[in-house]
Amino acid sequence: MFVFNMSNGYVVAMVFANFCVMPLIVFERGFILRRLHAHIRRLPTPTYFLSTILIYFVLTGLGFAAAGVLLKGTGQIAVPWKNVLIIPPKTLAYTLILFFLGISVMRIRQLLGRDVFLSLLTGRYRRPLQEDRIFLFIDVVGSTSYAETFGDLKAQEFIGAIFGGISEPVSRHGGAIDDYVGDAAIITWPLQSSATSGRCDNAGRSVACVFDILGQFEADADRWREEHGLVPQLRAALHGGSVVTAEIGVDHHKITYFGDVVNTTARLEALCKSLNRPVLMSSDLFGLTFLPTGIRSEALGTYMLKGRDQPLDVVALEKV
């Protein structure tokens, strides 16, 4: 049992609570053990639960012990060292129950996506809303030929590993993965222009996200060759504008986007192949973008895209 004065009781409780919780927050935010966190997120759900509970238990135990050493060392509590370093059984039982509930919510959030989870929870799109958004379409190059060489199961494993690899850069740059369609991923950001500069910070983040993903695969090329026999090659297209966002479905709910912007981004991604350019961006979105350091642009002119009446000015992006 802890022994402390009533005057410092709240301080002691606050220190223990913060020291136990902060390691978990830091871990989930990816500030520590980033590779381990990314690996666990890709595990099957039962393994994900067990692994996360184990890591949470270790991190909480370390935080509890650190708080106990601090408080005992400063004379705030008078307890045996055993009680300072080890979480009491009853407290541990409550902690594990809370872990299970919290991890369940996080898994649902992960499966649905951060923005979709919050939107479904709050009912934001029960009635359709018109809003401006940026869309990034990423397509895996050569997935069909890869399947012909290695088989469909190996190809699906390859594509799954690629999509697992893009999740961390997308999250870090504030984007949300909206959907996976075959060997393509659809990622989105809110499109909000600054009143002073007329530019959109998220437009720059979306460009940085693309090249961080490409750079990540290049930097880890040896591992990809060893594990999958091929280094991923991607095509990416960026476009933005006004869409209608709505929640649809009854048994299965989904947030979806309607409008020409989504179709145009898909057509722009297809143009990457014919122009032999890995990253294309509409000039409409480019005009709102602060390019990240080390990225340069090249205006490619005007193109007519299938299903679109108006021509579209296109810009190619590449790393310097």
JSON list of C-alpha atoms in Angstrom, two decimals, residues 163-164 166-167 177-186 254:
[
{"chain": "A", "resi": 163, "resn": "PHE", "atom": "CA", "xyz": [0.49, -0.74, -49.31]},
{"chain": "A", "resi": 164, "resn": "GLY", "atom": "CA", "xyz": [1.75, -1.50, -45.82]},
{"chain": "A", "resi": 166, "resn": "ILE", "atom": "CA", "xyz": [2.97, 3.63, -47.72]},
{"chain": "A", "resi": 167, "resn": "SER", "atom": "CA", "xyz": [0.84, 3.94, -44.58]},
{"chain": "A", "resi": 177, "resn": "ILE", "atom": "CA", "xyz": [-5.89, 6.41, -47.27]},
{"chain": "A", "resi": 178, "resn": "ASP", "atom": "CA", "xyz": [-9.40, 6.39, -48.68]},
{"chain": "A", "resi": 179, "resn": "ASP", "atom": "CA", "xyz": [-9.43, 3.09, -50.54]},
{"chain": "A", "resi": 180, "resn": "TYR", "atom": "CA", "xyz": [-7.48, 0.35, -52.27]},
{"chain": "A", "resi": 181, "resn": "VAL", "atom": "CA", "xyz": [-8.63, -0.59, -55.77]},
{"chain": "A", "resi": 182, "resn": "GLY", "atom": "CA", "xyz": [-6.73, -3.59, -57.12]},
{"chain": "A", "resi": 183, "resn": "ASP", "atom": "CA", "xyz": [-3.10, -2.50, -57.26]},
{"chain": "A", "resi": 184, "resn": "ALA", "atom": "CA", "xyz": [-3.89, 1.19, -56.69]},
{"chain": "A", "resi": 185, "resn": "ALA", "atom": "CA", "xyz": [-4.30, 3.26, -53.54]},
{"chain": "A", "resi": 186, "resn": "ILE", "atom": "CA", "xyz": [-6.36, 6.44, -53.21]},
{"chain": "A", "resi": 254, "resn": "LYS", "atom": "CA", "xyz": [-18.48, 3.92, -46.29]}
]
